[in-house]
Amino acid sequence: MRHRPSTGTEAPLQRLYRPEEIAEALGCSAWWVKDRARRGLIPHTRVGRAYRFTAEHLAGIVRLHEERPKRSASSAPTGPTVTSPPTARNRAAQPPGPTTAPPTGRLRARPPRRTQYETVA
């Protein structure tokens, strides 16, 4: 194989990091990093069957999961605030509302779906 002479205009190769190294930098598990890469939720490079990450990928992962304050305390309005209805994401985070008690005030066990010796036709 013949090597081309370097022209000096080529960028140096970036170092590739393993998922374990990225996980250590982020303070999470290597499983989380590999799972997110497999699902295409974080930037990564595939070398063969292995996930590899550059410093730019790490910065991108941090940016993706960055959360900024909704509003600073100094810019909060002093007048009455109009709130919008909760979104689906907010509804999922809220605890469920109060449940109604059964008429008798006591809980009753539900009958089992199958018995131990029942055969299914």
JSON list of C-alpha atoms in Angstrom, two decimals:
[
{"chain": "A", "resi": 1, "resn": "MET", "atom": "CA", "xyz": [0.00, 0.00, 0.00]},
{"chain": "A", "resi": 2, "resn": "ARG", "atom": "CA", "xyz": [1.31, 3.39, -0.92]},
{"chain": "A", "resi": 3, "resn": "HIS", "atom": "CA", "xyz": [1.16, 6.29, 1.50]},
{"chain": "A", "resi": 4, "resn": "ARG", "atom": "CA", "xyz": [0.44, 9.75, 0.24]},
{"chain": "A", "resi": 5, "resn": "PRO", "atom": "CA", "xyz": [2.77, 12.46, 1.39]},
{"chain": "A", "resi": 6, "resn": "SER", "atom": "CA", "xyz": [1.21, 14.81, 3.91]},
{"chain": "A", "resi": 7, "resn": "THR", "atom": "CA", "xyz": [0.29, 18.18, 2.43]},
{"chain": "A", "resi": 8, "resn": "GLY", "atom": "CA", "xyz": [-0.10, 19.88, 5.79]},
{"chain": "A", "resi": 9, "resn": "THR", "atom": "CA", "xyz": [-3.75, 20.77, 5.13]},
{"chain": "A", "resi": 10, "resn": "GLU", "atom": "CA", "xyz": [-5.15, 17.62, 6.72]},
{"chain": "A", "resi": 11, "resn": "ALA", "atom": "CA", "xyz": [-6.66, 18.01, 10.17]},
{"chain": "A", "resi": 12, "resn": "PRO", "atom": "CA", "xyz": [-5.12, 15.83, 12.88]},
{"chain": "A", "resi": 13, "resn": "LEU", "atom": "CA", "xyz": [-7.21, 12.83, 13.90]},
{"chain": "A", "resi": 14, "resn": "GLN", "atom": "CA", "xyz": [-9.39, 13.38, 16.93]},
{"chain": "A", "resi": 15, "resn": "ARG", "atom": "CA", "xyz": [-8.97, 11.07, 19.90]},
{"chain": "A", "resi": 16, "resn": "LEU", "atom": "CA", "xyz": [-11.80, 8.57, 20.24]},
{"chain": "A", "resi": 17, "resn": "TYR", "atom": "CA", "xyz": [-13.10, 7.83, 23.73]},
{"chain": "A", "resi": 18, "resn": "ARG", "atom": "CA", "xyz": [-14.71, 4.59, 24.90]},
{"chain": "A", "resi": 19, "resn": "PRO", "atom": "CA", "xyz": [-18.20, 4.64, 26.49]},
{"chain": "A", "resi": 20, "resn": "GLU", "atom": "CA", "xyz": [-16.62, 3.95, 29.90]},
{"chain": "A", "resi": 21, "resn": "GLU", "atom": "CA", "xyz": [-14.52, 7.11, 29.61]},
{"chain": "A", "resi": 22, "resn": "ILE", "atom": "CA", "xyz": [-17.53, 9.21, 28.57]},
{"chain": "A", "resi": 23, "resn": "ALA", "atom": "CA", "xyz": [-19.58, 7.71, 31.42]},
{"chain": "A", "resi": 24, "resn": "GLU", "atom": "CA", "xyz": [-16.86, 8.64, 33.91]},
{"chain": "A", "resi": 25, "resn": "ALA", "atom": "CA", "xyz": [-16.76, 12.22, 32.58]},
{"chain": "A", "resi": 26, "resn": "LEU", "atom": "CA", "xyz": [-20.56, 12.51, 32.78]},
{"chain": "A", "resi": 27, "resn": "GLY", "atom": "CA", "xyz": [-20.89, 10.73, 36.12]},
{"chain": "A", "resi": 28, "resn": "CYS", "atom": "CA", "xyz": [-23.22, 8.05, 34.80]},
{"chain": "A", "resi": 29, "resn": "SER", "atom": "CA", "xyz": [-22.97, 4.39, 33.84]},
{"chain": "A", "resi": 30, "resn": "ALA", "atom": "CA", "xyz": [-21.39, 3.02, 30.67]},
{"chain": "A", "resi": 31, "resn": "TRP", "atom": "CA", "xyz": [-24.66, 1.16, 30.11]},
{"chain": "A", "resi": 32, "resn": "TRP", "atom": "CA", "xyz": [-26.54, 4.51, 29.92]},
{"chain": "A", "resi": 33, "resn": "VAL", "atom": "CA", "xyz": [-24.05, 5.87, 27.37]},
{"chain": "A", "resi": 34, "resn": "LYS", "atom": "CA", "xyz": [-24.22, 2.74, 25.18]},
{"chain": "A", "resi": 35, "resn": "ASP", "atom": "CA", "xyz": [-28.02, 2.55, 25.44]},
{"chain": "A", "resi": 36, "resn": "ARG", "atom": "CA", "xyz": [-28.47, 6.17, 24.37]},
{"chain": "A", "resi": 37, "resn": "ALA", "atom": "CA", "xyz": [-26.00, 5.74, 21.51]},
{"chain": "A", "resi": 38, "resn": "ARG", "atom": "CA", "xyz": [-27.76, 2.54, 20.36]},
{"chain": "A", "resi": 39, "resn": "ARG", "atom": "CA", "xyz": [-31.10, 4.37, 20.31]},
{"chain": "A", "resi": 40, "resn": "GLY", "atom": "CA", "xyz": [-29.59, 7.34, 18.44]},
{"chain": "A", "resi": 41, "resn": "LEU", "atom": "CA", "xyz": [-30.27, 9.82, 21.24]},
{"chain": "A", "resi": 42, "resn": "ILE", "atom": "CA", "xyz": [-26.69, 11.06, 21.64]},
{"chain": "A", "resi": 43, "resn": "PRO", "atom": "CA", "xyz": [-24.01, 11.84, 19.06]},
{"chain": "A", "resi": 44, "resn": "HIS", "atom": "CA", "xyz": [-21.46, 9.07, 18.52]},
{"chain": "A", "resi": 45, "resn": "THR", "atom": "CA", "xyz": [-19.30, 7.26, 15.99]},
{"chain": "A", "resi": 46, "resn": "ARG", "atom": "CA", "xyz": [-19.45, 3.56, 15.20]},
{"chain": "A", "resi": 47, "resn": "VAL", "atom": "CA", "xyz": [-16.16, 1.82, 14.60]},
{"chain": "A", "resi": 48, "resn": "GLY", "atom": "CA", "xyz": [-17.07, -1.73, 13.70]},
{"chain": "A", "resi": 49, "resn": "ARG", "atom": "CA", "xyz": [-19.58, -2.67, 16.37]},
{"chain": "A", "resi": 50, "resn": "ALA", "atom": "CA", "xyz": [-18.12, -0.37, 19.01]},
{"chain": "A", "resi": 51, "resn": "TYR", "atom": "CA", "xyz": [-19.40, 3.04, 20.05]},
{"chain": "A", "resi": 52, "resn": "ARG", "atom": "CA", "xyz": [-16.73, 5.74, 20.14]},
{"chain": "A", "resi": 53, "resn": "PHE", "atom": "CA", "xyz": [-16.97, 9.39, 21.07]},
{"chain": "A", "resi": 54, "resn": "THR", "atom": "CA", "xyz": [-14.95, 12.53, 20.36]},
{"chain": "A", "resi": 55, "resn": "ALA", "atom": "CA", "xyz": [-14.58, 15.56, 22.60]},
{"chain": "A", "resi": 56, "resn": "GLU", "atom": "CA", "xyz": [-17.08, 17.28, 20.32]},
{"chain": "A", "resi": 57, "resn": "HIS", "atom": "CA", "xyz": [-19.57, 14.45, 20.88]},
{"chain": "A", "resi": 58, "resn": "LEU", "atom": "CA", "xyz": [-19.13, 14.82, 24.65]},
{"chain": "A", "resi": 59, "resn": "ALA", "atom": "CA", "xyz": [-19.84, 18.55, 24.42]},
{"chain": "A", "resi": 60, "resn": "GLY", "atom": "CA", "xyz": [-22.92, 17.78, 22.31]},
{"chain": "A", "resi": 61, "resn": "ILE", "atom": "CA", "xyz": [-24.20, 15.29, 24.90]},
{"chain": "A", "resi": 62, "resn": "VAL", "atom": "CA", "xyz": [-23.81, 17.88, 27.63]},
{"chain": "A", "resi": 63, "resn": "ARG", "atom": "CA", "xyz": [-25.67, 20.48, 25.52]},
{"chain": "A", "resi": 64, "resn": "LEU", "atom": "CA", "xyz": [-28.50, 18.03, 24.81]},
{"chain": "A", "resi": 65, "resn": "HIS", "atom": "CA", "xyz": [-29.11, 17.39, 28.49]},
{"chain": "A", "resi": 66, "resn": "GLU", "atom": "CA", "xyz": [-28.54, 20.91, 29.69]},
{"chain": "A", "resi": 67, "resn": "GLU", "atom": "CA", "xyz": [-31.44, 22.56, 31.48]},
{"chain": "A", "resi": 68, "resn": "ARG", "atom": "CA", "xyz": [-31.66, 26.29, 31.92]},
{"chain": "A", "resi": 69, "resn": "PRO", "atom": "CA", "xyz": [-33.82, 28.14, 34.42]},
{"chain": "A", "resi": 70, "resn": "LYS", "atom": "CA", "xyz": [-37.25, 28.96, 33.08]},
{"chain": "A", "resi": 71, "resn": "ARG", "atom": "CA", "xyz": [-37.06, 32.52, 34.35]},
{"chain": "A", "resi": 72, "resn": "SER", "atom": "CA", "xyz": [-34.66, 34.39, 36.57]},
{"chain": "A", "resi": 73, "resn": "ALA", "atom": "CA", "xyz": [-35.86, 35.77, 39.92]},
{"chain": "A", "resi": 74, "resn": "SER", "atom": "CA", "xyz": [-35.06, 39.36, 38.91]},
{"chain": "A", "resi": 75, "resn": "SER", "atom": "CA", "xyz": [-37.25, 39.25, 35.78]},
{"chain": "A", "resi": 76, "resn": "ALA", "atom": "CA", "xyz": [-40.28, 37.70, 37.49]},
{"chain": "A", "resi": 77, "resn": "PRO", "atom": "CA", "xyz": [-43.43, 39.78, 36.95]},
{"chain": "A", "resi": 78, "resn": "THR", "atom": "CA", "xyz": [-44.95, 41.48, 39.99]},
{"chain": "A", "resi": 79, "resn": "GLY", "atom": "CA", "xyz": [-48.56, 41.48, 38.76]},
{"chain": "A", "resi": 80, "resn": "PRO", "atom": "CA", "xyz": [-51.03, 38.61, 38.47]},
{"chain": "A", "resi": 81, "resn": "THR", "atom": "CA", "xyz": [-49.74, 35.73, 36.40]},
{"chain": "A", "resi": 82, "resn": "VAL", "atom": "CA", "xyz": [-51.75, 33.90, 33.77]},
{"chain": "A", "resi": 83, "resn": "THR", "atom": "CA", "xyz": [-50.83, 30.25, 33.73]},
{"chain": "A", "resi": 84, "resn": "SER", "atom": "CA", "xyz": [-51.24, 27.99, 30.77]},
{"chain": "A", "resi": 85, "resn": "PRO", "atom": "CA", "xyz": [-52.83, 24.56, 31.06]},
{"chain": "A", "resi": 86, "resn": "PRO", "atom": "CA", "xyz": [-50.37, 21.82, 31.99]},
{"chain": "A", "resi": 87, "resn": "THR", "atom": "CA", "xyz": [-48.68, 20.03, 29.12]},
{"chain": "A", "resi": 88, "resn": "ALA", "atom": "CA", "xyz": [-48.45, 16.27, 28.80]},
{"chain": "A", "resi": 89, "resn": "ARG", "atom": "CA", "xyz": [-44.97, 16.33, 30.29]},
{"chain": "A", "resi": 90, "resn": "ASN", "atom": "CA", "xyz": [-46.16, 18.33, 33.30]},
{"chain": "A", "resi": 91, "resn": "ARG", "atom": "CA", "xyz": [-49.16, 16.07, 33.79]},
{"chain": "A", "resi": 92, "resn": "ALA", "atom": "CA", "xyz": [-46.93, 13.00, 33.91]},
{"chain": "A", "resi": 93, "resn": "ALA", "atom": "CA", "xyz": [-44.82, 14.59, 36.63]},
{"chain": "A", "resi": 94, "resn": "GLN", "atom": "CA", "xyz": [-47.82, 15.47, 38.81]},
{"chain": "A", "resi": 95, "resn": "PRO", "atom": "CA", "xyz": [-49.04, 12.95, 41.37]},
{"chain": "A", "resi": 96, "resn": "PRO", "atom": "CA", "xyz": [-52.43, 11.44, 40.62]},
{"chain": "A", "resi": 97, "resn": "GLY", "atom": "CA", "xyz": [-55.44, 13.20, 42.08]},
{"chain": "A", "resi": 98, "resn": "PRO", "atom": "CA", "xyz": [-57.34, 11.89, 45.08]},
{"chain": "A", "resi": 99, "resn": "THR", "atom": "CA", "xyz": [-59.15, 8.65, 44.47]},
{"chain": "A", "resi": 100, "resn": "THR", "atom": "CA", "xyz": [-62.69, 8.04, 45.60]},
{"chain": "A", "resi": 101, "resn": "ALA", "atom": "CA", "xyz": [-63.13, 5.54, 48.40]},
{"chain": "A", "resi": 102, "resn": "PRO", "atom": "CA", "xyz": [-65.29, 2.48, 47.77]},
{"chain": "A", "resi": 103, "resn": "PRO", "atom": "CA", "xyz": [-68.83, 2.83, 49.10]},
{"chain": "A", "resi": 104, "resn": "THR", "atom": "CA", "xyz": [-68.19, 0.45, 52.00]},
{"chain": "A", "resi": 105, "resn": "GLY", "atom": "CA", "xyz": [-64.97, 2.20, 53.03]},
{"chain": "A", "resi": 106, "resn": "ARG", "atom": "CA", "xyz": [-63.09, -1.10, 52.92]},
{"chain": "A", "resi": 107, "resn": "LEU", "atom": "CA", "xyz": [-60.90, -2.51, 50.20]},
{"chain": "A", "resi": 108, "resn": "ARG", "atom": "CA", "xyz": [-61.91, -5.79, 48.63]},
{"chain": "A", "resi": 109, "resn": "ALA", "atom": "CA", "xyz": [-59.56, -8.27, 47.01]},
{"chain": "A", "resi": 110, "resn": "ARG", "atom": "CA", "xyz": [-60.10, -8.98, 43.35]},
{"chain": "A", "resi": 111, "resn": "PRO", "atom": "CA", "xyz": [-60.69, -12.65, 42.47]},
{"chain": "A", "resi": 112, "resn": "PRO", "atom": "CA", "xyz": [-57.67, -14.32, 40.85]},
{"chain": "A", "resi": 113, "resn": "ARG", "atom": "CA", "xyz": [-57.58, -14.46, 37.06]},
{"chain": "A", "resi": 114, "resn": "ARG", "atom": "CA", "xyz": [-56.61, -18.12, 36.96]},
{"chain": "A", "resi": 115, "resn": "THR", "atom": "CA", "xyz": [-56.54, -20.89, 39.47]},
{"chain": "A", "resi": 116, "resn": "GLN", "atom": "CA", "xyz": [-53.55, -23.15, 39.91]},
{"chain": "A", "resi": 117, "resn": "TYR", "atom": "CA", "xyz": [-55.08, -26.17, 38.16]},
{"chain": "A", "resi": 118, "resn": "GLU", "atom": "CA", "xyz": [-57.22, -24.45, 35.55]},
{"chain": "A", "resi": 119, "resn": "THR", "atom": "CA", "xyz": [-56.63, -25.51, 31.95]},
{"chain": "A", "resi": 120, "resn": "VAL", "atom": "CA", "xyz": [-56.88, -23.08, 29.10]},
{"chain": "A", "resi": 121, "resn": "ALA", "atom": "CA", "xyz": [-58.94, -24.22, 26.10]}
]
